[in-house]
CSV table of C-alpha atoms in Angstrom, one decimal:
chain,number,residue,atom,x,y,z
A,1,UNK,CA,5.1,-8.3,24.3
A,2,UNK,CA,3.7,-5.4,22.5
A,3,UNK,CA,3.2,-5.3,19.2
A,4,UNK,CA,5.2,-2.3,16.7
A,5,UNK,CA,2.5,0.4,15.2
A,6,UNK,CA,0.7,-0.9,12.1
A,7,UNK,CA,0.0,1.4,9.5
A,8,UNK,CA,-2.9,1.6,7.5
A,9,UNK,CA,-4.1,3.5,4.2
A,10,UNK,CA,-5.4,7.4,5.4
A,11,UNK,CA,-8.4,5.9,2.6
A,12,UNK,CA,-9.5,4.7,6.8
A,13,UNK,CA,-10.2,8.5,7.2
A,14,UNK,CA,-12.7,8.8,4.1
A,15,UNK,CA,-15.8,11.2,5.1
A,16,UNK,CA,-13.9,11.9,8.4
A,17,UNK,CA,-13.6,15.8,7.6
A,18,UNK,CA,-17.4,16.2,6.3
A,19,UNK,CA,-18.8,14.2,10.0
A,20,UNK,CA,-16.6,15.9,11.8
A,21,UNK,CA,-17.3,19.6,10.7
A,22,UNK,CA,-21.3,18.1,10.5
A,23,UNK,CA,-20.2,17.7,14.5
A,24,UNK,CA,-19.0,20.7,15.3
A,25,UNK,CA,-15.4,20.2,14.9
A,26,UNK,CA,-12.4,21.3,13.2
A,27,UNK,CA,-10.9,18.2,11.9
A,28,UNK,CA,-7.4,19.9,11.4
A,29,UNK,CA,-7.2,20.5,15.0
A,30,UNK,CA,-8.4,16.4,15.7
A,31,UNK,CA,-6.0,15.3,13.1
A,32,UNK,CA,-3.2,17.2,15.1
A,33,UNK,CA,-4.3,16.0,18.1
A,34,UNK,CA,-3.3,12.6,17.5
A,35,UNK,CA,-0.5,13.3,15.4
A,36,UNK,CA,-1.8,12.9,12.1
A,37,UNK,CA,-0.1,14.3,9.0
A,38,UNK,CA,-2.8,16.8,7.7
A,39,UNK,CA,-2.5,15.3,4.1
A,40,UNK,CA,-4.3,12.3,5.2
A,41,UNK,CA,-7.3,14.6,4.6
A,42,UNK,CA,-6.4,14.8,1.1
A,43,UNK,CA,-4.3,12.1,0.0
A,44,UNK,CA,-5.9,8.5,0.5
A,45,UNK,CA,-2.7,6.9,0.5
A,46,UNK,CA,-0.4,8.5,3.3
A,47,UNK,CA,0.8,5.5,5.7
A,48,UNK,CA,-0.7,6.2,9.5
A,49,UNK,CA,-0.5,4.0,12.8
A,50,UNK,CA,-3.8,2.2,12.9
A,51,UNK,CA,-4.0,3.2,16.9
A,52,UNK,CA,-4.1,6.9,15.9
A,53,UNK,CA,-7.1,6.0,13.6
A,54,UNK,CA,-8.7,4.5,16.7
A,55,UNK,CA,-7.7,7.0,19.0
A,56,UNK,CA,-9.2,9.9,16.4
A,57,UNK,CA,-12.5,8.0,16.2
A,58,UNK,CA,-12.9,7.7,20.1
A,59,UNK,CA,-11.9,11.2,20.6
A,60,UNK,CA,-14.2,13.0,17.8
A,61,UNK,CA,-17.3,10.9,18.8
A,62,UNK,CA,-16.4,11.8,22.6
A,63,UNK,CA,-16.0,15.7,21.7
A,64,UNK,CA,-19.1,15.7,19.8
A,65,UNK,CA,-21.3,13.8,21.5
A,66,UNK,CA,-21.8,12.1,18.5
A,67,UNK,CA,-22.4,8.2,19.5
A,68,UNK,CA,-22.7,7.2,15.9
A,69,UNK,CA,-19.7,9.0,14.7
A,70,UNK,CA,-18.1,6.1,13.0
A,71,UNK,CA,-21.5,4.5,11.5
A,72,UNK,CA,-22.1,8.3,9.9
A,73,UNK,CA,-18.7,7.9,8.0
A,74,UNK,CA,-19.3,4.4,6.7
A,75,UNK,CA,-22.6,5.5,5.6
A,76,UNK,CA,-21.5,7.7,2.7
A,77,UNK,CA,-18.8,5.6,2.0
A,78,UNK,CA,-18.3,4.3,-2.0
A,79,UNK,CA,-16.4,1.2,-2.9
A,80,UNK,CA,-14.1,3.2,-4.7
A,81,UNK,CA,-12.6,3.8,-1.5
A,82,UNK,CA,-11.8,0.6,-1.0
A,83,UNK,CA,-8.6,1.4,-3.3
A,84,UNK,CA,-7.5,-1.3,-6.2
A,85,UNK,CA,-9.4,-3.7,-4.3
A,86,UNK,CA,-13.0,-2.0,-5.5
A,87,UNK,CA,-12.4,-3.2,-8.9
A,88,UNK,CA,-11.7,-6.8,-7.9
A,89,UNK,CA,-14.7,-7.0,-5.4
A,90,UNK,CA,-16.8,-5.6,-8.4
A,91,UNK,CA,-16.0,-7.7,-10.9
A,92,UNK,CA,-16.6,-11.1,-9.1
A,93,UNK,CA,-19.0,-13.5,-10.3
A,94,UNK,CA,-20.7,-14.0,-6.9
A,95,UNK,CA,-21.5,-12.8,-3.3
A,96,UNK,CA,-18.8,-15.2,-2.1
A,97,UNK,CA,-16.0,-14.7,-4.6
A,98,UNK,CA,-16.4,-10.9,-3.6
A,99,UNK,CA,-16.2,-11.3,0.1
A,100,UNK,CA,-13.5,-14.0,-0.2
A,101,UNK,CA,-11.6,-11.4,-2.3
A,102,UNK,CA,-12.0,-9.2,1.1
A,103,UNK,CA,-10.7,-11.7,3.6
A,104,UNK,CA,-7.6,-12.4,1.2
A,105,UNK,CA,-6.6,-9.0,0.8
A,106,UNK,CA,-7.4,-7.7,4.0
A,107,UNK,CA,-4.1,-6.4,4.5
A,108,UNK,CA,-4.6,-3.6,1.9
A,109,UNK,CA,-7.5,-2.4,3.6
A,110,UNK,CA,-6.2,-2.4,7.3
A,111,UNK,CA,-3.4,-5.0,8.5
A,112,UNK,CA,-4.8,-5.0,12.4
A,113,UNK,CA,-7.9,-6.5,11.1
A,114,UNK,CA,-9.4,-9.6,11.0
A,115,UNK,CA,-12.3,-11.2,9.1
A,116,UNK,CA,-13.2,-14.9,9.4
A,117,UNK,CA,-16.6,-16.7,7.1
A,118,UNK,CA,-18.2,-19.2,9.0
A,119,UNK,CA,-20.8,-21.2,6.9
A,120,UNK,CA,-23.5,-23.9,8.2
A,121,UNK,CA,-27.5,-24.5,8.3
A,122,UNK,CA,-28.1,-22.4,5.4
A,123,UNK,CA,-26.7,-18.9,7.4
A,124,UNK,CA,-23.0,-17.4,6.8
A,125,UNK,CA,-21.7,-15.5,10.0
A,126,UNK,CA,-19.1,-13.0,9.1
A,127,UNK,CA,-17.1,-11.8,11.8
A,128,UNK,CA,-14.7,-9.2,12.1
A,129,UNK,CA,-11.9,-8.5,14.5
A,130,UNK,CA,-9.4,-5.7,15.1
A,131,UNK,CA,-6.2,-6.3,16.8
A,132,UNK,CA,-4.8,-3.2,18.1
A,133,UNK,CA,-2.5,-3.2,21.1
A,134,UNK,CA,-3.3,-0.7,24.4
A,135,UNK,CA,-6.6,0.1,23.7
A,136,UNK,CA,-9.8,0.3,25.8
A,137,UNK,CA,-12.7,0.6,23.9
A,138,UNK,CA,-12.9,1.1,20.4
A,139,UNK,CA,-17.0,0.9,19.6
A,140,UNK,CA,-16.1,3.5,16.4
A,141,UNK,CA,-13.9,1.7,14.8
A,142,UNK,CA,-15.7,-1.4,14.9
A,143,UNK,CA,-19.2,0.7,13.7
A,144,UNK,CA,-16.9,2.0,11.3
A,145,UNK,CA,-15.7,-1.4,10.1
A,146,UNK,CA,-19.5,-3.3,10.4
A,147,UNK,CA,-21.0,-0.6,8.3
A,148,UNK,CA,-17.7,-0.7,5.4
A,149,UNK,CA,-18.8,-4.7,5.6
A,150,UNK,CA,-22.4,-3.9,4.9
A,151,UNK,CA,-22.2,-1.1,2.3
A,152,UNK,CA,-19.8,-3.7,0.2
A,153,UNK,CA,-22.7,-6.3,0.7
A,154,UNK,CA,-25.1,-3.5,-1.0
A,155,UNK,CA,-22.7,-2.4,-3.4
A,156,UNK,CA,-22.9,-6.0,-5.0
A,157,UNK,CA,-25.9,-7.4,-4.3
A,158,UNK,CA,-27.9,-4.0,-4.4
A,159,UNK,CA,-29.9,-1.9,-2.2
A,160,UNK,CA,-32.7,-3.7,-1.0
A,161,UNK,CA,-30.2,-7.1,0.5
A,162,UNK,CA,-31.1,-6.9,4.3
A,163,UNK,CA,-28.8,-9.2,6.7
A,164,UNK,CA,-30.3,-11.7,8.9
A,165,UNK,CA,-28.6,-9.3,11.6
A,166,UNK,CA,-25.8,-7.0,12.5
A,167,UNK,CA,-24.2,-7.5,15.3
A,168,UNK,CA,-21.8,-5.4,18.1
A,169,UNK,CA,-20.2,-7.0,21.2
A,170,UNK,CA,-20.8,-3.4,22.7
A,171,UNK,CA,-24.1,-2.1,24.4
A,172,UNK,CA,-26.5,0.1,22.7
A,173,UNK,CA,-26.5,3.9,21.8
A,174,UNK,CA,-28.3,6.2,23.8
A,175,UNK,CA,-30.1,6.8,21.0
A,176,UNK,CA,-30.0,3.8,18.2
A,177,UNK,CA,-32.2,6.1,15.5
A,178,UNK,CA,-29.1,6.0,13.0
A,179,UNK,CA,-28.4,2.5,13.7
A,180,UNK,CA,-32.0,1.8,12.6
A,181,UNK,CA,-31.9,3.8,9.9
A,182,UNK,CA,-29.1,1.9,8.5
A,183,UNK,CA,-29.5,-1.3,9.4
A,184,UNK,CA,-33.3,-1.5,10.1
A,185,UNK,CA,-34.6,-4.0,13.0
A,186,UNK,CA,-31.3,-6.5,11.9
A,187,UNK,CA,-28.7,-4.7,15.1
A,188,UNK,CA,-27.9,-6.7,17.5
A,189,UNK,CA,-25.9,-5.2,20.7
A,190,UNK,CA,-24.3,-6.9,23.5
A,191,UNK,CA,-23.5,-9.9,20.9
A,192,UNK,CA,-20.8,-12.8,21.2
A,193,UNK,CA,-19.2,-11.2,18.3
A,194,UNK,CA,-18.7,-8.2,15.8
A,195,UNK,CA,-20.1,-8.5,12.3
A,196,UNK,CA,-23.1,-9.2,10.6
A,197,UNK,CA,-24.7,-13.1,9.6
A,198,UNK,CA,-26.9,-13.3,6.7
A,199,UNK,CA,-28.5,-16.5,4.5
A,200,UNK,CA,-25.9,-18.8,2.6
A,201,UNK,CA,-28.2,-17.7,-0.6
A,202,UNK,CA,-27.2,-14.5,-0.8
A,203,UNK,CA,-23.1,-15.4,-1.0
A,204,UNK,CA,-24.5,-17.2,-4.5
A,205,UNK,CA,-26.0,-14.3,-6.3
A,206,UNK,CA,-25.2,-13.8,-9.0
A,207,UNK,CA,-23.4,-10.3,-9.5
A,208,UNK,CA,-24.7,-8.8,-12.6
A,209,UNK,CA,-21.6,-6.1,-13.3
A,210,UNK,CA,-19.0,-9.0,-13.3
A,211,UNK,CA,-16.7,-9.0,-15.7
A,212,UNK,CA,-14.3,-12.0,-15.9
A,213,UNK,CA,-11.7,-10.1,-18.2
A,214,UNK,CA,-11.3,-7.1,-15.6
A,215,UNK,CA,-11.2,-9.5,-12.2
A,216,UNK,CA,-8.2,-11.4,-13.9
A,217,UNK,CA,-6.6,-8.0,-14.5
A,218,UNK,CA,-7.9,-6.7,-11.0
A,219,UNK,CA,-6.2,-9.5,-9.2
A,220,UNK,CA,-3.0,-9.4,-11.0
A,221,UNK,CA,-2.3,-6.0,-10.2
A,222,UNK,CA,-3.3,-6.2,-6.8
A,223,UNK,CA,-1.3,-8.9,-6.0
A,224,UNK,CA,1.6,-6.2,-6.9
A,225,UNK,CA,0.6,-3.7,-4.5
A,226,UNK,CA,2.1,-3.2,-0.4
A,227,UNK,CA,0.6,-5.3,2.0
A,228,UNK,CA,-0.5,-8.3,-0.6
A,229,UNK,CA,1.9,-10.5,0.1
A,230,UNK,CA,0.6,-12.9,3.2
A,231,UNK,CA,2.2,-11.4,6.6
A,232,UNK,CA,4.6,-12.9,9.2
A,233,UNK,CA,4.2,-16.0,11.0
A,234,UNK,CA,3.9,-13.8,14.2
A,235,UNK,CA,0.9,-11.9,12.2
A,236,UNK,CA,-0.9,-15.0,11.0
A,237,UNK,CA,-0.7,-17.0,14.2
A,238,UNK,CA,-2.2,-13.7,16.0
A,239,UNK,CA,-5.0,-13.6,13.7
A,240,UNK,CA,-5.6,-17.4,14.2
A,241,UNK,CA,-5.8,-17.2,17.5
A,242,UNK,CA,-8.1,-14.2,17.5
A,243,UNK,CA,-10.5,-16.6,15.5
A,244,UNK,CA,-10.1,-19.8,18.0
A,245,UNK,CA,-10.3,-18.0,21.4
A,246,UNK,CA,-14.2,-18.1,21.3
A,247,UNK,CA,-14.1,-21.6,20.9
A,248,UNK,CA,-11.7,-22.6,23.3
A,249,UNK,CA,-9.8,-23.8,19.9
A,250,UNK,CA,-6.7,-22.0,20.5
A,251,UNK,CA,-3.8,-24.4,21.5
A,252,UNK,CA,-0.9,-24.9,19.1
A,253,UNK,CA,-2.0,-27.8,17.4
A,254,UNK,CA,-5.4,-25.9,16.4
A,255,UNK,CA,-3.9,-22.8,15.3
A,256,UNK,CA,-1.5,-24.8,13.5
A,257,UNK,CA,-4.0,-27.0,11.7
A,258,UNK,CA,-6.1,-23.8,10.9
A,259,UNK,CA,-2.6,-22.3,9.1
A,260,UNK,CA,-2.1,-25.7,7.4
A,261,UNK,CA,1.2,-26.6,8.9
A,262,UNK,CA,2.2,-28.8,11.5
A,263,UNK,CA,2.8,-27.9,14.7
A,264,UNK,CA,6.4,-28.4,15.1
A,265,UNK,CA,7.2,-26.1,11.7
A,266,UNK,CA,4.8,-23.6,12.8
A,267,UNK,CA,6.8,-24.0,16.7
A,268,UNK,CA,10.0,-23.6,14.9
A,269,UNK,CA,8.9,-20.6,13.3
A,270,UNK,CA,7.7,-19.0,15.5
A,271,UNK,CA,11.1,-19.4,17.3
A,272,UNK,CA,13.2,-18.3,14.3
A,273,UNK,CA,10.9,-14.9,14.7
A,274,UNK,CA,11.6,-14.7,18.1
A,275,UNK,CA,8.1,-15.7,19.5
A,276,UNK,CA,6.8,-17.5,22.0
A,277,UNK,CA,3.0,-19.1,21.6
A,278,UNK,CA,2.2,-19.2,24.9
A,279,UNK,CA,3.1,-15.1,25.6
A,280,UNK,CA,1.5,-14.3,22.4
A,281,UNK,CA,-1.9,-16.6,23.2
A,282,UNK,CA,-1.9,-14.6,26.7
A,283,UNK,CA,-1.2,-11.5,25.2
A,284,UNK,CA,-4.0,-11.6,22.9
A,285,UNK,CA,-6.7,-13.5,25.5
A,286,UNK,CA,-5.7,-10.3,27.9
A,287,UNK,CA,-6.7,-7.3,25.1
A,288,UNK,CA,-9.8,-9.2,24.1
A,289,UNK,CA,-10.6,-9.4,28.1
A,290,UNK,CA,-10.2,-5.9,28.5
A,291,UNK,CA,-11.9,-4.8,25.7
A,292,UNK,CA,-14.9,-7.1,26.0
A,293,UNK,CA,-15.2,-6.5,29.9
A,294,UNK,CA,-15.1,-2.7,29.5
A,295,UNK,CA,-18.9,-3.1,28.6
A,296,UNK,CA,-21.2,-3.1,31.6
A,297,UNK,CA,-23.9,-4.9,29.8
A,298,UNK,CA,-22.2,-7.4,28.7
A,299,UNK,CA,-22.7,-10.6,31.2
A,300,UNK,CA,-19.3,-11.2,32.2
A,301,UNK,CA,-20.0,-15.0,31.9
A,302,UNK,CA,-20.2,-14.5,27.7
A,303,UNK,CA,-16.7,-12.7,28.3
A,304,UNK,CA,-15.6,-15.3,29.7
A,305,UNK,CA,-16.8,-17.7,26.7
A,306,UNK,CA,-15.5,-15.0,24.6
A,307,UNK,CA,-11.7,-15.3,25.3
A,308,UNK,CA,-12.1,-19.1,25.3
A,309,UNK,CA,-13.4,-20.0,28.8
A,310,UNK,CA,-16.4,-22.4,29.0
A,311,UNK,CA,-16.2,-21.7,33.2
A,312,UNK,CA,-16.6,-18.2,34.9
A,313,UNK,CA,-14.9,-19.2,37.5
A,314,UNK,CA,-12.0,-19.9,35.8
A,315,UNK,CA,-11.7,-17.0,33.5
A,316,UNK,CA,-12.6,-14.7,36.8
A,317,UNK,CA,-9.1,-16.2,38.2
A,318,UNK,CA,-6.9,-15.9,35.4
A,319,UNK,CA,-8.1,-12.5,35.3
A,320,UNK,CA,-7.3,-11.8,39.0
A,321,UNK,CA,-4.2,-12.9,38.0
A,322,UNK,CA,-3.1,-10.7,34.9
A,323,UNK,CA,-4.9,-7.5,36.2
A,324,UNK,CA,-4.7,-7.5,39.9
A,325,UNK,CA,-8.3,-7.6,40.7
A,326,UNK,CA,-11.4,-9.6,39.5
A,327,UNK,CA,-13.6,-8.8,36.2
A,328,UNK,CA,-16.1,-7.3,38.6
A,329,UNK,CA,-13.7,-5.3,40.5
A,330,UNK,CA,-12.1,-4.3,37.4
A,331,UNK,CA,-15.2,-2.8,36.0
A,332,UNK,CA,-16.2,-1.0,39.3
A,333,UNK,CA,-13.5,1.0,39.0
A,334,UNK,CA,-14.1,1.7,35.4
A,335,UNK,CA,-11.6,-0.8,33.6
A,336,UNK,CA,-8.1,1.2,33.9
């Protein structure tokens, strides 16, 4: 069951040109590579498949030998090119209103991704996910993504905010300088998850350049704008499950109580869409698999845990199963 192209702002290719030429590259030539529409260069709001964005990342950091090719273009990146969506995260009274403001409107910013806020023992984890059919490894589009996440955190709470850590399911860089530079001492590779946790204080700051009047305004215009609107069944269920797997939380009934419906509506509408949960569930379990098992370093008994298996042995033979071979055999002869 493969999933039609999303599309997603070219606002996504912000700073691109200025890293790339900084690499060595002419980002014309990349853009056509990958079938781009040169104006995406210039015009933040021409409408391009989200797996071109990933495949353009991969590529450029690949050609360049630039490891840190996505972290260098969220580095310079300004809230303003976050769209309509800048002013409402700037004009929120607090931390959390601002980040909540995020996860609502996610869809404006890229419809493939998914951001989830867990809360307890006085630290917030924030994770982020992105689901984007047929591809392998996609460490620059998550760097990219992580270090959008933490600028915003900067942008509101100012410069000197440091997270309790920033964290990559992927290994290390070769050289982790500009990771350091950014982060500080906070990155964590190899992690169970993508994002960044920090203390439950700092989603109560205050935000000193809120304005009440102009976040009313903000979200009423927003709420106009393409991509707004909450998304299909099919997309809110895939995003559900995306959150669950690592749990082992991802039956019906869970994802089902985690949309606020019960199980039998969301069944039934899932049917009148044409979807089946059990395919889709699979589906999903087998991209995360291949993504998270494409990284050597990573023990393949937290992939397991991961896609929502609390026994290696178990994962290892549903994997045998979808792909022909086991994880370790899989990644012997280099994941494809």
């Amino acid at each position: 069951m493969r999933q039609p192209s999303v599309f997603v702002r070219s606002a996504a290719l912000s700073n691109y040109a200025e890293v790339a030429a900084w690499a060595g590259l002419d980002p014309g030539a990349m853009l056509r590579r990958v079938g781009i529409d040169l104006r995406a260069l210039t015009d933040p709001d021409v409408r391009i498949p989200t797996e071109s964005v990933v495949d353009l990342l991969e590529m450029s950091a690949a050609q360049s030998g630039c490891e840190s090719f996505g972290l260098r273009m969220a580095e310079t990146r300004r809230l303003s090119d976050l769209g309509a969506l800048s002013l409402l995260i700037t004009h929120q009274p607090t931390m959390r209103e601002a980040l909540m403001s995020v996860v609502e409107h996610r869809g404006l910013l890229n419809p493939s991704l998914v951001i989830a806020v867990e809360e307890g023992a006085g630290v917030v984890v924030v994770r982020e996910e992105l689901l984007v059919t047929g591809r392998g490894a996609m460490r620059q589009s998550y760097e990219l993504g992580i270090g959008v996440l933490f600028r915003m955190f900067r942008a509101v709470l100012g410069a000197r905010w440091r997270p309790h850590s920033v964290n990559f399911a992927h290994g290390p860089p070769t050289d982790p300088t500009h990771h350091r530079r950014l982060f500080g001492a906070a990155c964590e590779f190899d992690s169970a998850f993508y994002g960044l946790t920090c203390a439950s204080a700092d989603l109560q700051a205050p935000n000193p350049s809120a304005d009440p009047a102009l976040a009313r305004f903000a979200a009423d215009y927003v709420r106009t704008l393409p991509n707004a609107a909450p998304g299909s069944v099919d997309e809110d269920v895939r995003k559900a499950i995306v959150l669950l797997l690592a749990d082992g939380q991802a039956s019906i009934g869970q994802v089902a109580a985690r949309l606020g419906l019960a199980e039998r509506t969301l069944q039934r509408r899932l049917l009148a869409e044409g979807v089946d949960f059990s395919c889709l569930l699979n589906d999903i379990r087998r991209e995360l698999a291949a993504r998270y098992a494409a990284n050597a370093t990573l023990p393949l008994s937290h992939v397991a845990g991961m896609v929502g298996y609390s026994r290696q042995s178990s994962f290892s033979r549903w994997f045998a199963g979808e792909f022909g071979m086991t994880p370790t055999a899989w990644r012997r002869r280099g994941g494809d």
